[in-house]
Short mmCIF file of C-alpha atoms and ligand atoms in Angstrom, two decimals:
data_model
loop_
_atom_site.label_atom_id
_atom_site.label_comp_id
_atom_site.label_asym_id
_atom_site.label_seq_id
_atom_site.Cartn_x
_atom_site.Cartn_y
_atom_site.Cartn_z
CA MET H 1 -202.91 -24.47 133.62
CA GLY H 2 -202.72 -26.71 136.68
CA GLN H 3 -201.19 -29.93 135.47
CA THR H 4 -201.40 -32.62 138.11
CA ILE H 5 -198.60 -35.15 138.35
CA GLY H 6 -198.88 -38.21 140.60
CA ILE H 7 -195.63 -39.62 141.98
CA ILE H 8 -196.25 -43.31 142.55
CA ALA H 9 -194.68 -46.67 143.45
CA ILE H 10 -196.16 -49.78 144.98
CA LYS H 11 -193.32 -49.93 147.48
CA GLY H 12 -192.25 -47.86 150.46
CA GLY H 13 -188.83 -46.28 150.78
CA VAL H 14 -188.06 -45.89 147.06
CA GLY H 15 -188.24 -42.10 147.17
CA LYS H 16 -191.77 -40.93 146.31
CA THR H 17 -191.92 -38.30 149.03
CA THR H 18 -188.33 -37.20 148.45
CA THR H 19 -188.98 -36.83 144.71
CA THR H 20 -192.23 -34.92 145.25
CA LEU H 21 -190.55 -32.46 147.56
CA ASN H 22 -187.29 -31.93 145.67
CA LEU H 23 -188.79 -31.78 142.20
CA GLY H 24 -191.44 -29.40 143.50
CA ALA H 25 -188.85 -27.16 145.16
CA VAL H 26 -186.78 -26.89 141.97
CA LEU H 27 -189.87 -26.13 139.87
CA ALA H 28 -190.93 -23.44 142.31
CA ASN H 29 -187.63 -21.80 143.13
CA GLU H 30 -185.60 -22.18 139.95
CA PHE H 31 -188.26 -22.33 137.22
CA ASP H 32 -190.62 -19.87 138.85
CA LYS H 33 -193.64 -22.17 138.76
CA LYS H 34 -196.42 -22.01 141.30
CA VAL H 35 -196.34 -25.46 142.86
CA LEU H 36 -198.65 -27.32 145.23
CA LEU H 37 -197.46 -30.51 146.94
CA VAL H 38 -200.22 -32.79 148.19
CA ASP H 39 -199.65 -35.60 150.67
CA ALA H 40 -202.01 -38.33 149.51
CA ASN H 41 -200.29 -41.08 151.48
CA PHE H 42 -203.40 -41.45 153.64
CA SER H 43 -202.23 -44.18 155.99
CA ALA H 44 -198.66 -42.97 156.53
CA PRO H 45 -198.41 -39.29 155.62
CA ASN H 46 -195.02 -37.67 156.09
CA LEU H 47 -194.49 -35.07 153.36
CA GLY H 48 -195.10 -32.25 155.87
CA LEU H 49 -192.45 -33.66 158.19
CA HIS H 50 -189.85 -33.41 155.40
CA LEU H 51 -190.40 -29.64 155.50
CA GLY H 52 -190.64 -29.31 159.27
CA LEU H 53 -194.43 -29.13 159.39
CA VAL H 54 -194.89 -31.23 162.51
CA GLU H 55 -198.45 -30.91 163.77
CA PRO H 56 -200.53 -29.02 161.19
CA GLU H 57 -203.85 -27.79 162.50
CA SER H 58 -205.81 -29.11 159.55
CA THR H 59 -204.87 -31.52 156.81
CA LEU H 60 -206.07 -33.24 153.66
CA HIS H 61 -207.80 -35.63 156.06
CA ASP H 62 -210.22 -32.83 157.01
CA VAL H 63 -210.91 -32.04 153.35
CA LEU H 64 -211.67 -35.65 152.47
CA LEU H 65 -213.91 -36.02 155.50
CA LYS H 66 -215.64 -32.79 154.40
CA ARG H 67 -214.70 -30.87 157.55
CA ALA H 68 -212.59 -28.25 155.76
CA ASP H 69 -212.10 -26.54 152.41
CA PHE H 70 -209.01 -27.28 150.35
CA LYS H 71 -207.90 -23.65 150.57
CA ASP H 72 -207.88 -23.86 154.39
CA VAL H 73 -205.36 -26.69 154.52
CA ILE H 74 -202.72 -25.15 152.27
CA TYR H 75 -199.50 -24.11 154.01
CA GLU H 76 -197.11 -21.67 152.32
CA TYR H 77 -193.56 -22.97 152.64
CA ASP H 78 -192.30 -20.36 150.16
CA LYS H 79 -194.01 -17.85 147.90
CA ASN H 80 -194.22 -20.43 145.10
CA LEU H 81 -194.13 -23.66 147.08
CA HIS H 82 -197.30 -24.61 148.91
CA ILE H 83 -198.10 -27.86 150.66
CA VAL H 84 -201.18 -29.77 151.77
CA PRO H 85 -200.09 -32.08 154.58
CA GLY H 86 -201.85 -35.29 155.54
CA SER H 87 -202.90 -36.92 158.76
CA LEU H 88 -203.87 -40.47 159.41
CA ILE H 89 -207.07 -41.66 157.77
CA SER H 90 -208.10 -44.97 159.27
CA ARG H 91 -211.16 -45.61 157.18
CA LYS H 92 -211.68 -46.11 153.49
CA VAL H 93 -211.85 -43.05 151.28
CA ASN H 94 -213.79 -42.77 148.05
CA PRO H 95 -210.94 -42.79 145.50
CA HIS H 96 -212.73 -40.19 143.33
CA LEU H 97 -212.87 -37.64 146.14
CA LEU H 98 -209.29 -36.37 145.81
CA LYS H 99 -209.81 -35.49 142.14
CA GLU H 100 -213.12 -33.82 142.96
CA LYS H 101 -211.61 -31.71 145.74
CA LEU H 102 -208.49 -30.83 143.74
CA ALA H 103 -210.61 -29.59 140.85
CA GLY H 104 -211.56 -26.52 142.84
CA ILE H 105 -207.97 -25.49 143.51
CA LYS H 106 -205.62 -26.87 140.84
CA ASP H 107 -205.98 -23.98 138.43
CA ARG H 108 -204.41 -21.66 140.96
CA TYR H 109 -201.16 -23.56 140.40
CA ASP H 110 -198.92 -24.33 137.45
CA ILE H 111 -198.15 -27.76 138.82
CA VAL H 112 -199.69 -29.97 141.49
CA LEU H 113 -197.51 -32.87 142.62
CA ILE H 114 -199.26 -35.68 144.49
CA ASP H 115 -197.16 -37.81 146.81
CA SER H 116 -198.92 -41.17 146.86
CA SER H 117 -199.21 -44.13 149.14
CA PRO H 118 -197.65 -47.45 148.13
CA ALA H 119 -200.78 -49.28 149.33
CA LEU H 120 -202.45 -51.14 146.47
CA ASN H 121 -205.98 -50.04 147.33
CA GLU H 122 -208.10 -46.88 147.21
CA GLU H 123 -205.06 -44.91 148.41
CA ILE H 124 -202.98 -45.31 145.24
CA LEU H 125 -206.18 -45.25 143.16
CA SER H 126 -206.94 -41.78 144.51
CA THR H 127 -203.68 -40.53 143.03
CA MET H 128 -204.12 -42.38 139.76
CA ILE H 129 -207.58 -40.93 139.30
CA ALA H 130 -206.67 -37.38 140.36
CA ALA H 131 -203.49 -37.13 138.27
CA ASP H 132 -203.29 -36.08 134.61
CA GLN H 133 -200.04 -38.00 134.34
CA LEU H 134 -197.87 -40.24 136.51
CA LEU H 135 -194.19 -40.62 137.29
CA VAL H 136 -193.23 -43.99 138.74
CA VAL H 137 -190.29 -44.03 141.14
CA THR H 138 -188.18 -47.15 141.08
CA SER H 139 -184.70 -48.35 142.04
CA PRO H 140 -182.28 -50.65 140.22
CA ASP H 141 -183.09 -53.98 141.92
CA TYR H 142 -185.37 -56.88 141.06
CA PRO H 143 -187.88 -56.62 143.95
CA THR H 144 -188.50 -52.95 143.19
CA LEU H 145 -188.70 -53.60 139.46
CA SER H 146 -191.39 -56.24 140.03
CA THR H 147 -193.50 -53.72 141.96
CA THR H 148 -192.84 -51.14 139.24
CA LEU H 149 -194.24 -53.48 136.64
CA ARG H 150 -197.41 -53.82 138.73
CA ALA H 151 -197.69 -50.04 139.05
CA VAL H 152 -197.30 -49.61 135.28
CA LYS H 153 -199.94 -52.26 134.62
CA LEU H 154 -202.40 -50.73 137.07
CA ALA H 155 -201.93 -47.22 135.66
CA LYS H 156 -202.59 -48.55 132.16
CA GLN H 157 -205.78 -50.21 133.40
CA LYS H 158 -206.87 -46.89 134.89
CA ASN H 159 -205.97 -45.04 131.68
CA THR H 160 -203.72 -42.55 133.45
CA PRO H 161 -200.71 -41.88 131.22
CA ILE H 162 -197.30 -42.67 132.65
CA THR H 163 -194.86 -40.01 131.48
CA GLY H 164 -191.91 -42.06 132.61
CA LEU H 165 -189.90 -43.71 135.35
CA ILE H 166 -187.55 -42.07 137.81
CA LEU H 167 -184.68 -44.36 138.68
CA ASN H 168 -183.64 -43.41 142.20
CA LYS H 169 -180.83 -44.39 144.60
CA VAL H 170 -178.46 -45.44 141.84
CA ARG H 171 -174.94 -46.35 142.95
CA ASN H 172 -173.52 -47.39 139.58
CA LYS H 173 -172.59 -50.84 140.84
CA LYS H 174 -172.26 -53.85 138.55
CA PHE H 175 -174.97 -55.78 140.39
CA GLU H 176 -177.59 -53.10 139.71
CA LEU H 177 -180.16 -53.42 136.95
CA THR H 178 -179.37 -51.19 133.98
CA LEU H 179 -181.55 -48.59 132.30
CA GLU H 180 -181.96 -51.01 129.36
CA ASP H 181 -183.08 -53.88 131.66
CA ILE H 182 -185.70 -51.69 133.32
CA GLU H 183 -187.00 -50.01 130.17
CA GLU H 184 -187.30 -53.32 128.38
CA ALA H 185 -189.19 -55.02 131.23
CA SER H 186 -191.53 -52.11 131.84
CA ASP H 187 -191.84 -50.77 128.31
CA THR H 188 -191.63 -47.30 129.84
CA PRO H 189 -188.91 -44.65 129.34
CA ILE H 190 -186.63 -43.63 132.18
CA LEU H 191 -186.63 -39.83 132.46
CA ALA H 192 -184.16 -39.36 135.28
CA ILE H 193 -181.38 -41.27 136.96
CA LEU H 194 -180.89 -40.03 140.49
CA PRO H 195 -177.79 -41.04 142.43
CA ASP H 196 -177.91 -42.42 145.92
CA ASP H 197 -176.54 -39.45 147.83
CA ILE H 198 -175.83 -39.24 151.55
CA LYS H 199 -176.49 -35.48 151.33
CA MET H 200 -180.16 -36.35 150.84
CA LEU H 201 -180.27 -37.76 154.35
CA GLU H 202 -178.35 -34.76 155.68
CA ALA H 203 -180.91 -32.43 154.04
CA LEU H 204 -183.78 -34.47 155.51
CA SER H 205 -182.29 -34.21 159.00
CA GLN H 206 -182.34 -30.42 158.60
CA THR H 207 -185.85 -30.41 157.06
CA LYS H 208 -184.49 -28.78 153.91
CA HIS H 209 -184.86 -29.67 150.28
CA ILE H 210 -181.63 -30.69 148.57
CA ALA H 211 -181.39 -27.66 146.26
CA GLU H 212 -181.42 -25.51 149.38
CA HIS H 213 -178.99 -27.70 151.31
CA ALA H 214 -176.45 -28.69 148.63
CA PRO H 215 -177.30 -26.98 145.31
CA LYS H 216 -174.18 -28.20 143.49
CA ARG H 217 -174.77 -31.93 143.97
CA ASN H 218 -175.34 -34.01 140.83
CA ILE H 219 -178.78 -35.01 142.04
CA VAL H 220 -179.91 -31.38 142.03
CA TYR H 221 -178.87 -31.04 138.35
CA GLU H 222 -180.88 -34.18 137.65
CA TYR H 223 -183.97 -32.73 139.36
CA ARG H 224 -183.48 -29.57 137.27
CA ASN H 225 -183.25 -31.60 134.05
CA LEU H 226 -186.42 -33.49 134.95
CA ALA H 227 -188.24 -30.28 135.90
CA ALA H 228 -187.31 -28.63 132.59
CA CYS H 229 -188.56 -31.65 130.67
CA LEU H 230 -191.90 -31.68 132.50
CA ILE H 231 -192.58 -28.03 131.75
CA GLY H 232 -191.26 -28.18 128.18
CA LYS H 233 -188.47 -25.68 128.78
CA LYS H 234 -186.43 -26.26 125.66
CA ASP H 235 -183.72 -23.70 126.42
CA HIS H 236 -182.71 -25.40 129.66
CA LYS H 237 -179.05 -26.47 129.69
CA ASP H 238 -177.31 -28.77 132.12
CA ASN H 239 -174.21 -26.71 132.86
CA ARG H 240 -172.03 -29.36 134.42
CA PHE H 241 -168.62 -29.41 132.70
CA LYS H 242 -168.93 -33.04 131.51
CA ARG H 243 -172.36 -32.39 129.99
CA ARG H 244 -171.06 -29.28 128.21
CA LEU H 245 -168.19 -31.30 126.74
CA LYS H 246 -170.54 -34.05 125.59
CA ARG H 247 -172.81 -31.51 123.93
CA PHE H 248 -169.81 -29.86 122.27
CA PHE H 249 -168.59 -33.13 120.77
CA LYS H 250 -172.16 -34.23 120.12
CA LYS H 251 -171.58 -37.74 121.43
CA ASN H 252 -172.67 -40.14 124.12
CA ILE H 253 -175.92 -38.44 124.89
CA PRO H 254 -177.34 -40.55 127.72
CA LYS H 255 -180.52 -42.46 126.89
CA GLU H 256 -182.51 -40.77 129.69
CA GLU H 257 -181.61 -37.41 128.14
CA VAL H 258 -182.95 -38.53 124.78
CA ASN H 259 -186.15 -39.66 126.54
CA ARG H 260 -186.42 -36.29 128.24
CA LEU H 261 -186.00 -34.44 124.97
CA GLN H 262 -188.99 -36.31 123.54
CA VAL H 263 -191.19 -35.48 126.52
CA MET H 264 -189.88 -31.91 126.61
CA TYR H 265 -190.72 -31.43 122.95
CA GLU H 266 -194.28 -32.70 123.50
CA ASN H 267 -194.71 -30.47 126.56
CA SER H 268 -193.32 -27.40 124.80
CA LYS H 269 -196.17 -27.60 122.29
CA LYS H 270 -198.87 -27.45 125.01
N1 ADP F 1 -181.45 -40.38 146.00
C1 ADP F 1 -181.40 -40.64 147.31
N2 ADP F 1 -180.21 -40.78 147.96
C2 ADP F 1 -180.15 -41.06 149.26
N3 ADP F 1 -181.24 -41.22 150.05
C3 ADP F 1 -182.45 -41.09 149.47
C4 ADP F 1 -182.60 -40.80 148.08
N4 ADP F 1 -183.93 -40.74 147.80
C5 ADP F 1 -184.58 -40.98 148.97
N5 ADP F 1 -183.69 -41.19 149.97
C6 ADP F 1 -183.99 -41.51 151.37
O1 ADP F 1 -184.70 -42.74 151.41
C7 ADP F 1 -185.66 -42.73 152.44
C8 ADP F 1 -187.03 -43.07 151.88
O2 ADP F 1 -187.43 -42.05 150.97
P1 ADP F 1 -188.96 -41.58 150.84
O3 ADP F 1 -188.98 -40.47 149.86
O4 ADP F 1 -189.54 -41.34 152.18
O5 ADP F 1 -189.60 -42.91 150.20
P2 ADP F 1 -191.15 -43.23 149.93
O6 ADP F 1 -191.91 -41.95 149.97
O7 ADP F 1 -191.16 -43.88 148.58
O8 ADP F 1 -191.55 -44.19 151.00
C9 ADP F 1 -185.60 -41.33 153.07
O9 ADP F 1 -184.79 -41.41 154.23
C10 ADP F 1 -184.92 -40.49 152.01
O10 ADP F 1 -184.20 -39.40 152.55
MG1 MG F 2 -193.51 -41.44 151.19
#
């Protein structure tokens, strides 16, 4: 019932909003989960814009300022994919309020994904407090890794479990940090490696999610693998030819897949 997953990073532009939207869309449309996406980036909300929701009448802002009920600010993008957009909040918000307000609505959904702000203040705290678990988005470079380490440390201080890291915008270049480098520094498993894909920008320009715009891209398979792991769907198979071959010869299982299997196994018992 209603597991809440916060998508965090203490850095802008790494892919929090993109991950929230695309993971949510796959969970809703391909795994038949009822999904709510919440834009908790209070000072620079833009999740709604990714789906073409330009000037919503009421937003999470109104809920947190106690001018509206949560149920009145939910927009139905699809039958299974609902979204709570944000609008600018210029003053401080009690970081416990988001959790309090979500409590009244989260059990109507299988999964609530919270798109967080990178701001290291009550904004990111709101997500950390409201979420049952966190996914930290990072990319394979030193500056991002250093902010990832801070995010991991902060989450540990707040006692919100981090399920894993999502390594985004990977180009497979020699100068990039490797999975091993990042896991060792952060002491946190990487659950998905998402390629840097120009189609993501194309999808954004058409206000579509990537599974809708280009369902055969590798990145969509990776979102599916991550989604299956989060919901403990043990019979999910990655049907790309190379993955089928690897499974057949039982070799070279990528480390992130091994990490996912562990999380998937835990989740399948819930
Ligand atoms: N895997 C990817 N490949 C290519 N572009 C990406 C990818 N992930 C995100 N982007 C692009 O990077 C930009 C920043 O992403 P966004 O999700 O808004 O970051 P954040 O929410 O962390 O600030 C957007 O233009 C988005 O389309
Ligand atoms: Mg964002």
